[in-house]
Amino acid sequence: MSFRRALAPYIQHPETKIKSDLVFYDDKVTIIRDAFPKSRVHYLILPRDPSITRQSPLTVFDGEKGARLKAHLAPYVTMAKRLVICEMYNSVWGEAIQQTYPPEDDPQCKRYENYGEAFHSLVDEEHLDEYVLAGFHAVPSLENLHIHVLTGDFTSDRLKNRKHYNSFNTPFFINFEDLPFSPARLEAARRNGIDYQNAKAMEQIVKTTDLRCIHCGENFRGHFAQLMPHLRDEYDKRFTDAT
Amino acid sequence: MSFRRALAPYIQHPETKIKSDLVFYDDKVTIIRDAFPKSRVHYLILPRDPSITRQSPLTVFDGEKGARLKAHLAPYVTMAKRLVICEMYNSVWGEAIQQTYPPEDDPQCKRYENYGEAFHSLVDEEHLDEYVLAGFHAVPSLENLHIHVLTGDFTSDRLKNRKHYNSFNTPFFINFEDLPFSPARLEAARRNGIDYQNAKAMEQIVKTTDLRCIHCGENFRGHFAQLMPHLRDEYDKRFTDAT
DNA sequence: TATTCCGATAGTGAC
DNA sequence: GTCACTATCGGAATGAG
Ligand SMILES: Nc1ncnc2c1ncn2[C@@H]1O[C@H](COP(=O)(O)O)[C@@H](O)[C@H]1O
Ligand SMILES: Nc1ncnc2c1ncn2[C@@H]1O[C@H](COP(=O)(O)O)[C@@H](O)[C@H]1O
Ligand SMILES: [Zn+2]
Ligand SMILES: [Zn+2]
């Protein structure tokens, strides 16, 4: 089987998969941990419907059918983001507070809003909601439609090259919320030199765009090996030193 | 002592240098074998006059004084080219004819024109005169003025990267005959995107110009490792297989 | 722009 | 300029009965 179908088993037979990889599944989606996480927490949401799993993220939300699909998926995106925030919360403040999230009796974060002041004040203070990304790669390599949901630290040792970083921090990354792209939106992007219809060109963006720290804007150009420790510093400054 | 002055001993004390490096010297010039030859035969002509050895090839032939200098050097360039042709001749056809050039009683090739029909017919047939280059690097790294005189095969194992090759096969290489550059010539070059006054820009040319076989025009882009065996094939096709 | 391996290319500092 | 070191870049294979 080609590497491009590596995610297929997760939508076909999620029940057979290892529990540690599997975050959640029902008849509509499977949510897994990315096997090569590019940040501290990195999930993939896989819609299971065979009729949409081979479609492009650029067109799958077009039309009325697409709008319904987006509406159906939105709650899963919300759930995944909440779970990612919880994992982040646990790893940063978990030890101090003797409590892990989500609570055992709410594995899908349905009562997320009621996790209490202690939880939400820290989440709000650190803007964790904006710290979590949810979206698609403009040109996916794995063919089963998947939404990346991940933290914005990019300090994972699986993040190994410029393409990895830029695939989440350039227009190559398309926020779930921004889809579908209207013709006007596509035309505006094209005027900006970004042609979403041109896969080769989108790949060039990821390969050639300067490495720029998303936190402070510092430009590391092609120096990936220098960006990595800097991103760890940024993370420590924000979540380790401060606490 | 800085590496930039590596050639200085050859003009200051040529008599102390190893005989195998030293091709010729008198009170005006020293001619040596390049210590890192970029072709099968590669000489350097070093004018010994201390008042010109630090000058730039781009300006040293300017004015009346420069014209006189060029006229004084021209015979040495001719000699060096003849000696290079002789070495080339020996290595290609020497074994067959039981004779090496220059003859022992003419080490400076003064009677070159009289080397006979056998010699000159082969030299002419193979256009060896055009095969030998004589000129300067636009931005030399070693500070004592030196003229490169070398064969056009570029098959040496000292030729190790793109800059080496391009430094002899782009406008970075300036033929002795073409100097001095008139203001009009400089302006024409500038219109062609080549600014000889801008050292950084000239270095970029050498670093970024596509690797193109000078014999057949094939473009190897950045693939130095593929150009090398091709140049050996070109050499064999012209000088080994044919004979 | 899947990962992994590997080799070629490119940038740096010292001399 | 060379040399040694490191990092970046670039292609090929990846499965299978
Ligand atoms: N076998 C696998 N299981 C889970 N995730 C994977 C696997 N192979 C690759 N991935 C991840 O899937 C994502 C696919 O990327 P893309 O197709 O560019 O959206 C990447 O983030 C990979 O790390
Ligand atoms: N110590 C040396 N003795 C003789 N030739 C040298 C020495 N060091 C470098 N070279 C050659 O001198 C030339 C200087 O190149 P450039 O300054 O670019 O014209 C190159 O071809 C080198 O191979
Ligand atoms: Zn930063
Ligand atoms: Zn060729």
XYZ file of C-alpha atoms (C1' of nucleotides) and ligand atoms in Angstrom:
566
model
C 0.000 0.000 0.000
C 1.286 3.437 -0.867
C 2.296 5.848 1.875
C -0.394 8.145 0.578
C -3.027 5.875 2.075
C -1.366 5.651 5.487
C -4.399 7.226 7.147
C -6.992 4.968 5.503
C -7.039 2.299 8.233
C -8.051 4.926 10.765
C -11.268 5.756 8.969
C -11.984 2.178 7.882
C -11.288 0.341 11.123
C -10.651 2.780 13.952
C -11.643 0.137 16.496
C -8.590 -1.926 15.572
C -6.127 0.878 16.172
C -3.880 1.322 19.148
C -5.611 3.219 21.909
C -2.755 5.664 22.441
C -2.979 6.859 18.826
C -6.738 7.104 18.918
C -8.185 10.213 20.504
C -11.818 9.729 19.505
C -14.041 8.138 16.930
C -17.689 7.863 16.030
C -19.437 7.089 12.740
C -18.545 10.493 11.267
C -14.878 11.098 12.130
C -11.785 9.580 13.607
C -9.436 11.786 15.605
C -5.867 10.537 16.051
C -2.559 11.784 17.272
C -0.347 12.674 14.352
C 2.318 9.972 14.187
C 4.960 12.631 13.477
C 3.723 15.550 15.574
C 5.150 18.907 14.551
C 4.173 20.524 17.865
C 3.750 19.333 21.450
C 0.130 18.408 20.730
C -0.860 17.535 17.194
C -4.088 15.789 16.204
C -5.650 14.863 12.891
C -9.402 14.833 12.331
C -10.357 12.333 9.629
C -13.866 12.479 8.189
C -14.827 8.860 7.579
C -17.305 9.282 4.717
C -15.694 7.470 1.732
C -17.318 9.906 -0.688
C -15.441 12.886 0.694
C -12.195 11.390 2.014
C -10.480 11.661 -1.389
C -11.530 15.236 -2.012
C -9.341 18.323 -1.884
C -9.704 20.663 1.091
C -9.931 23.507 -1.415
C -13.205 22.266 -2.889
C -14.746 19.899 -0.373
C -16.645 22.722 1.334
C -17.972 24.254 -1.876
C -21.686 24.457 -2.537
C -24.599 23.568 -0.327
C -23.350 20.083 0.298
C -20.007 21.519 1.328
C -21.669 23.967 3.674
C -23.514 21.121 5.354
C -20.273 19.175 5.656
C -18.556 22.133 7.269
C -21.437 22.501 9.723
C -21.216 18.826 10.578
C -17.455 18.954 11.087
C -17.331 22.190 13.065
C -18.303 20.583 16.394
C -15.522 18.018 15.962
C -13.043 20.796 15.305
C -14.240 22.506 18.451
C -13.897 19.279 20.404
C -10.413 18.629 19.064
C -9.289 22.164 19.877
C -10.630 21.808 23.407
C -8.831 18.508 23.854
C -5.620 20.036 22.565
C -6.008 22.954 24.963
C -6.591 20.488 27.799
C -3.427 18.571 26.954
C -1.503 21.785 26.797
C -2.989 22.883 30.093
C -2.075 19.611 31.761
C 1.493 19.725 30.605
C 2.058 23.334 31.655
C 0.054 23.615 34.876
C -1.085 20.055 35.535
C 1.403 19.149 38.217
C 0.672 22.182 40.305
C -3.065 21.731 40.458
C -3.489 17.988 40.958
C -6.166 17.833 38.278
C -6.101 16.759 34.674
C -8.390 17.832 31.852
C -10.720 16.808 30.444
C -12.307 15.325 33.564
C -12.762 11.557 33.283
C -16.511 11.913 33.033
C -16.299 14.395 30.121
C -13.865 12.891 27.594
C -15.309 14.952 24.735
C -15.150 18.303 26.525
C -18.905 18.798 26.250
C -18.986 20.705 29.521
C -15.802 22.603 28.650
C -17.418 25.939 29.449
C -17.949 24.768 33.011
C -14.392 23.721 33.828
C -14.274 26.563 36.266
C -12.526 29.815 36.901
C -9.083 28.374 37.661
C -8.994 26.610 34.303
C -10.496 29.321 32.155
C -8.612 32.237 33.625
C -5.284 30.614 32.715
C -6.524 29.549 29.296
C -7.749 33.068 28.586
C -4.723 34.766 30.075
C -2.373 32.760 27.883
C -4.700 33.038 24.874
C -4.522 29.286 24.391
C -7.505 29.395 22.067
C -5.532 31.402 19.515
C -2.464 29.300 20.236
C -4.176 26.265 18.719
C -4.357 25.975 14.931
C -6.954 24.030 12.984
C -6.745 23.656 9.241
C -5.488 21.969 6.104
C -2.366 21.783 4.041
C -3.091 23.325 0.648
C -1.420 20.334 -1.008
C -1.767 17.304 1.264
C 0.523 14.353 0.757
C -1.737 11.820 2.418
C -4.855 11.367 0.403
C -7.476 10.875 3.086
C -8.939 14.262 3.941
C -7.606 15.392 7.323
C -7.715 18.495 9.478
C -4.602 19.350 11.449
C -5.309 20.557 14.996
C -2.143 21.459 16.845
C -0.483 23.787 19.304
C 1.543 26.712 17.992
C 4.856 25.963 19.676
C 6.545 23.952 16.896
C 9.114 22.604 19.312
C 8.773 18.923 18.425
C 11.807 16.881 17.433
C 9.739 15.577 14.539
C 9.851 19.069 13.059
C 12.929 18.480 10.956
C 13.054 20.924 8.105
C 11.880 24.161 6.560
C 8.955 22.546 4.794
C 7.572 21.185 8.026
C 7.590 24.603 9.657
C 6.356 26.559 6.667
C 3.557 24.114 5.963
C 1.862 25.457 9.092
C 3.030 29.062 8.998
C 2.540 30.298 5.464
C -0.529 30.515 3.215
C 0.133 26.845 2.547
C -1.787 26.321 5.780
C -5.484 27.038 5.365
C -7.555 27.635 8.471
C -10.640 25.463 8.741
C -12.668 28.598 9.387
C -11.524 30.269 6.175
C -12.954 27.597 3.901
C -14.533 27.493 1.439
C -12.572 30.103 -0.506
C -14.802 32.344 -2.564
C -13.758 33.125 -6.146
C -13.006 36.665 -4.938
C -10.801 35.288 -2.165
C -8.911 33.091 -4.638
C -8.472 36.022 -6.990
C -7.184 38.247 -4.181
C -4.675 35.561 -3.210
C -3.540 35.266 -6.812
C -2.928 39.000 -6.922
C -0.736 38.446 -3.869
C 1.276 35.868 -5.761
C -0.405 32.858 -4.175
C -2.112 30.528 -6.608
C -3.953 27.873 -4.634
C -4.893 26.078 -7.851
C -1.229 25.550 -8.689
C 0.100 22.747 -6.524
C 3.683 23.152 -7.712
C 3.628 26.837 -6.822
C 2.195 26.134 -3.376
C 4.961 23.630 -2.815
C 7.527 26.259 -3.748
C 6.144 28.557 -1.064
C 6.801 25.968 1.604
C 10.250 25.171 0.233
C 11.539 28.691 -0.269
C 9.794 31.030 2.174
C 12.176 32.416 4.780
C 11.935 30.841 8.213
C 10.405 33.515 10.400
C 9.610 33.105 14.089
C 5.848 33.381 14.401
C 6.184 34.818 17.900
C 8.642 37.697 17.449
C 9.041 37.916 13.684
C 12.788 37.275 13.645
C 13.912 36.100 10.231
C 16.111 33.010 10.231
C 16.084 32.755 6.436
C 17.187 29.210 5.608
C 18.771 28.501 8.978
C 16.482 25.833 10.330
C 18.997 24.669 12.941
C 18.958 28.138 14.475
C 15.198 28.502 14.433
C 14.645 25.373 16.524
C 16.366 26.450 19.769
C 14.816 29.873 19.344
C 11.336 28.352 19.254
C 12.157 26.432 22.434
C 13.237 29.683 24.037
C 9.986 31.294 22.972
C 8.056 28.420 24.482
C 10.001 28.509 27.737
C 9.648 32.272 27.974
C 5.901 31.985 27.649
C 5.040 28.784 29.492
C 7.937 27.621 31.632
C 9.813 30.623 33.011
C 6.638 32.546 33.700
C 4.929 29.902 35.791
C 51.705 35.620 6.430
C 48.240 35.803 4.927
C 47.265 33.363 2.231
C 46.655 36.383 0.013
C 50.391 36.808 -0.313
C 51.082 33.170 -1.185
C 52.534 34.155 -4.573
C 54.854 36.843 -3.244
C 57.905 34.579 -2.742
C 57.804 33.698 -6.420
C 58.378 37.264 -7.531
C 60.734 38.150 -4.684
C 62.999 35.115 -4.736
C 62.188 32.890 -7.697
C 65.676 31.399 -7.566
C 64.901 29.781 -4.204
C 61.791 27.991 -5.431
C 61.483 24.355 -6.291
C 62.420 23.711 -9.886
C 59.325 21.674 -10.661
C 57.058 24.609 -9.750
C 59.131 27.086 -11.658
C 58.582 27.250 -15.393
C 60.596 30.356 -16.137
C 61.859 33.577 -14.646
C 63.795 36.659 -15.609
C 63.897 40.141 -14.135
C 60.405 41.003 -15.432
C 58.230 37.966 -14.676
C 58.100 34.638 -12.949
C 56.085 31.835 -14.527
C 55.042 28.973 -12.262
C 52.789 25.993 -12.321
C 49.582 26.744 -10.453
C 49.768 24.756 -7.224
C 46.093 23.790 -7.592
C 45.771 23.415 -11.358
C 42.202 23.573 -12.628
C 43.139 21.981 -15.957
C 45.778 19.515 -17.132
C 48.210 22.368 -17.721
C 47.846 25.541 -15.691
C 50.498 28.238 -15.351
C 50.589 31.611 -13.660
C 52.573 34.541 -15.020
C 53.639 36.889 -12.230
C 54.972 40.321 -13.158
C 57.731 41.002 -10.650
C 57.671 44.825 -10.581
C 56.636 45.719 -6.998
C 54.870 48.864 -8.206
C 52.342 46.909 -10.256
C 52.016 43.599 -8.405
C 49.340 44.971 -6.070
C 47.241 46.535 -8.807
C 43.917 45.316 -10.125
C 43.848 43.636 -13.538
C 40.953 45.938 -14.388
C 43.074 49.088 -14.192
C 46.693 48.018 -14.475
C 46.639 48.328 -18.268
C 44.964 51.745 -18.301
C 46.685 54.739 -19.776
C 49.992 54.987 -21.586
C 51.899 53.311 -18.822
C 49.404 50.459 -18.896
C 49.749 50.140 -22.649
C 53.517 49.853 -22.270
C 53.063 47.231 -19.560
C 50.774 45.204 -21.783
C 53.275 45.402 -24.631
C 56.036 44.215 -22.311
C 53.974 41.341 -20.984
C 52.557 40.167 -24.309
C 55.694 38.206 -25.310
C 55.610 36.358 -21.981
C 51.979 35.475 -22.538
C 52.892 34.161 -25.955
C 55.730 32.139 -24.466
C 53.538 30.711 -21.749
C 50.835 29.748 -24.234
C 53.432 28.039 -26.408
C 54.807 26.131 -23.446
C 51.295 25.091 -22.449
C 50.610 23.910 -25.981
C 53.871 21.950 -25.938
C 52.927 20.235 -22.685
C 49.543 19.413 -24.072
C 51.131 18.119 -27.267
C 53.546 15.919 -25.344
C 50.843 14.387 -23.226
C 48.524 13.621 -26.151
C 50.925 12.657 -28.932
C 54.307 12.550 -27.213
C 54.614 8.799 -26.855
C 53.918 8.111 -30.478
C 56.511 10.456 -31.914
C 59.526 9.967 -29.660
C 60.035 13.705 -29.309
C 59.096 16.196 -26.610
C 58.497 19.909 -26.940
C 59.966 22.405 -26.502
C 63.267 20.981 -27.748
C 65.983 21.086 -25.110
C 67.827 23.845 -26.917
C 64.745 26.117 -27.086
C 63.221 26.148 -23.588
C 61.434 29.462 -24.230
C 59.862 28.414 -27.516
C 61.592 31.200 -29.410
C 61.783 29.077 -32.559
C 58.240 27.771 -32.069
C 57.283 28.639 -35.642
C 59.950 26.250 -36.881
C 58.905 23.145 -34.966
C 57.988 21.587 -38.236
C 55.034 20.314 -40.163
C 54.319 17.288 -37.955
C 53.991 19.488 -34.882
C 52.075 22.385 -36.376
C 49.651 20.364 -38.423
C 48.399 18.609 -35.297
C 48.330 21.839 -33.284
C 46.342 23.568 -36.012
C 44.081 20.615 -36.671
C 43.097 20.419 -33.030
C 42.967 24.208 -32.683
C 45.203 24.037 -29.638
C 45.876 27.751 -29.850
C 42.217 28.509 -29.099
C 42.145 25.703 -26.567
C 44.546 27.615 -24.312
C 43.187 30.474 -22.210
C 45.160 33.439 -20.940
C 43.662 35.991 -18.627
C 42.698 37.255 -15.213
C 40.090 36.650 -12.586
C 37.974 39.785 -12.252
C 38.278 39.545 -8.474
C 41.524 37.789 -7.622
C 41.975 36.317 -4.166
C 45.762 36.323 -4.215
C 47.027 39.852 -4.242
C 50.086 39.596 -6.483
C 49.003 40.320 -10.029
C 48.925 37.074 -12.009
C 47.832 35.913 -15.437
C 46.301 32.456 -15.699
C 47.452 30.463 -18.731
C 45.770 27.089 -18.942
C 44.318 24.427 -21.181
C 40.555 24.360 -21.704
C 39.843 20.820 -20.556
C 38.984 21.487 -16.899
C 39.450 17.843 -16.027
C 41.748 18.303 -13.031
C 40.905 16.744 -9.691
C 41.709 20.115 -8.141
C 38.627 21.502 -9.870
C 36.300 20.900 -6.971
C 33.292 23.185 -7.207
C 31.129 25.493 -9.250
C 33.196 28.564 -8.480
C 36.358 26.963 -9.787
C 34.738 26.153 -13.123
C 32.840 29.388 -13.523
C 35.856 31.509 -12.630
C 37.316 30.514 -16.011
C 34.132 30.200 -18.056
C 32.019 33.254 -17.329
C 32.694 36.994 -17.663
C 34.521 36.596 -14.340
C 37.423 35.474 -16.535
C 38.931 38.354 -18.487
C 41.100 37.540 -21.471
C 44.492 39.187 -21.418
C 43.853 40.415 -24.942
C 40.641 42.180 -23.983
C 42.290 44.497 -21.479
C 42.188 47.352 -20.834
C 38.416 47.739 -20.831
C 37.304 50.993 -22.407
C 34.574 52.995 -20.631
C 32.269 51.981 -23.484
C 33.113 48.313 -22.936
C 32.415 48.626 -19.210
C 29.129 50.372 -19.908
C 28.090 47.678 -22.399
C 28.863 45.004 -19.826
C 26.833 46.858 -17.213
C 23.875 46.921 -19.601
C 24.320 43.154 -19.816
C 24.042 42.893 -16.042
C 27.784 42.535 -15.444
C 29.311 45.218 -13.243
C 33.060 44.707 -13.175
C 33.438 47.492 -10.602
C 31.257 45.560 -8.132
C 33.336 42.783 -6.622
C 30.436 41.268 -4.691
C 28.339 41.070 -7.853
C 31.179 39.445 -9.805
C 31.531 36.847 -7.057
C 27.808 36.142 -7.298
C 28.208 35.389 -11.007
C 30.744 32.704 -10.253
C 28.666 31.292 -7.432
C 25.292 31.205 -9.146
C 25.806 30.863 -12.903
C 24.596 27.527 -14.235
C 27.306 24.993 -14.993
C 27.379 24.735 -18.755
C 29.743 22.521 -20.734
C 31.925 24.865 -22.769
C 32.279 22.242 -25.485
C 28.696 21.244 -26.269
C 26.636 23.759 -24.295
C 24.831 21.195 -22.144
C 23.468 22.815 -19.004
C 24.257 20.959 -15.785
C 22.750 23.718 -13.624
C 24.119 23.186 -10.098
C 25.172 19.592 -10.668
C 28.926 19.832 -10.438
C 29.347 16.118 -9.820
C 27.706 15.385 -13.164
C 29.680 17.985 -15.076
C 33.037 16.472 -14.130
C 32.738 13.063 -15.843
C 31.144 14.811 -18.817
C 34.197 17.032 -19.203
C 36.410 13.944 -19.086
C 34.280 12.409 -21.830
C 34.647 15.558 -23.897
C 38.398 15.415 -23.435
C 38.614 11.747 -24.346
C 36.386 12.240 -27.366
C 38.656 14.977 -28.644
C 42.126 13.818 -27.649
C 42.128 10.165 -26.663
C 39.595 8.257 -28.754
C 40.449 10.122 -31.921
C 44.180 9.494 -31.860
C 4.118 19.645 0.382
C 4.183 11.612 4.331
C 9.351 9.541 6.286
C 13.908 7.913 5.792
C 18.329 7.360 3.861
C 22.023 9.111 1.468
C 24.883 11.973 -1.278
C 25.694 16.380 -3.297
C 25.710 21.191 -2.586
C 26.455 25.390 0.026
C 28.013 28.408 3.933
C 31.410 29.218 7.732
C 35.678 30.070 9.973
C 40.783 29.226 10.127
C 44.962 29.629 7.798
C 43.053 30.781 -2.510
C 42.539 25.674 0.304
C 40.793 22.678 3.956
C 37.663 20.840 7.316
C 33.219 21.028 9.309
C 28.470 21.545 9.342
C 24.049 22.312 7.580
C 21.031 22.502 3.915
C 19.270 20.665 -0.134
C 17.876 17.100 -3.462
C 16.469 12.755 -5.271
C 14.829 7.700 -4.675
C 12.455 4.286 -2.425
C 8.608 3.318 0.184
C 4.445 -2.238 -1.204
C 3.356 -6.613 -2.493
C 1.463 -12.859 -2.815
N 1.179 6.639 9.401
C 0.774 7.829 9.893
N -0.082 7.901 10.923
C -0.470 9.073 11.390
N -0.106 10.262 10.895
C 0.755 10.257 9.864
C 1.229 9.054 9.312
N 2.071 9.351 8.292
C 2.123 10.695 8.235
N 1.326 11.247 9.177
C 1.069 12.652 9.414
O 0.038 13.026 8.541
C 0.178 14.368 8.145
C -0.026 14.436 6.666
O 0.404 15.653 6.153
P -0.327 16.351 4.930
O -0.730 15.275 3.970
O 0.723 17.275 4.378
O -1.501 17.116 5.499
C 1.548 14.814 8.603
O 1.415 15.727 9.659
C 2.226 13.530 9.067
O 3.024 13.749 10.217
N 50.628 28.633 -2.782
C 50.260 28.684 -4.083
N 51.163 28.502 -5.054
C 50.797 28.554 -6.336
N 49.568 28.804 -6.775
C 48.623 28.988 -5.844
C 48.909 28.943 -4.467
N 47.758 29.171 -3.781
C 46.795 29.325 -4.707
N 47.297 29.215 -5.935
C 46.613 29.370 -7.193
O 46.582 30.740 -7.483
C 45.402 31.071 -8.192
C 44.812 32.322 -7.540
O 43.507 32.535 -7.980
P 42.895 33.987 -8.163
O 43.448 34.855 -7.070
O 41.417 33.785 -8.081
O 43.308 34.451 -9.545
C 44.486 29.886 -8.135
O 44.417 29.295 -9.418
C 45.157 28.935 -7.148
O 45.042 27.593 -7.533
Zn 10.872 34.592 18.187
Zn 29.746 18.837 -23.376
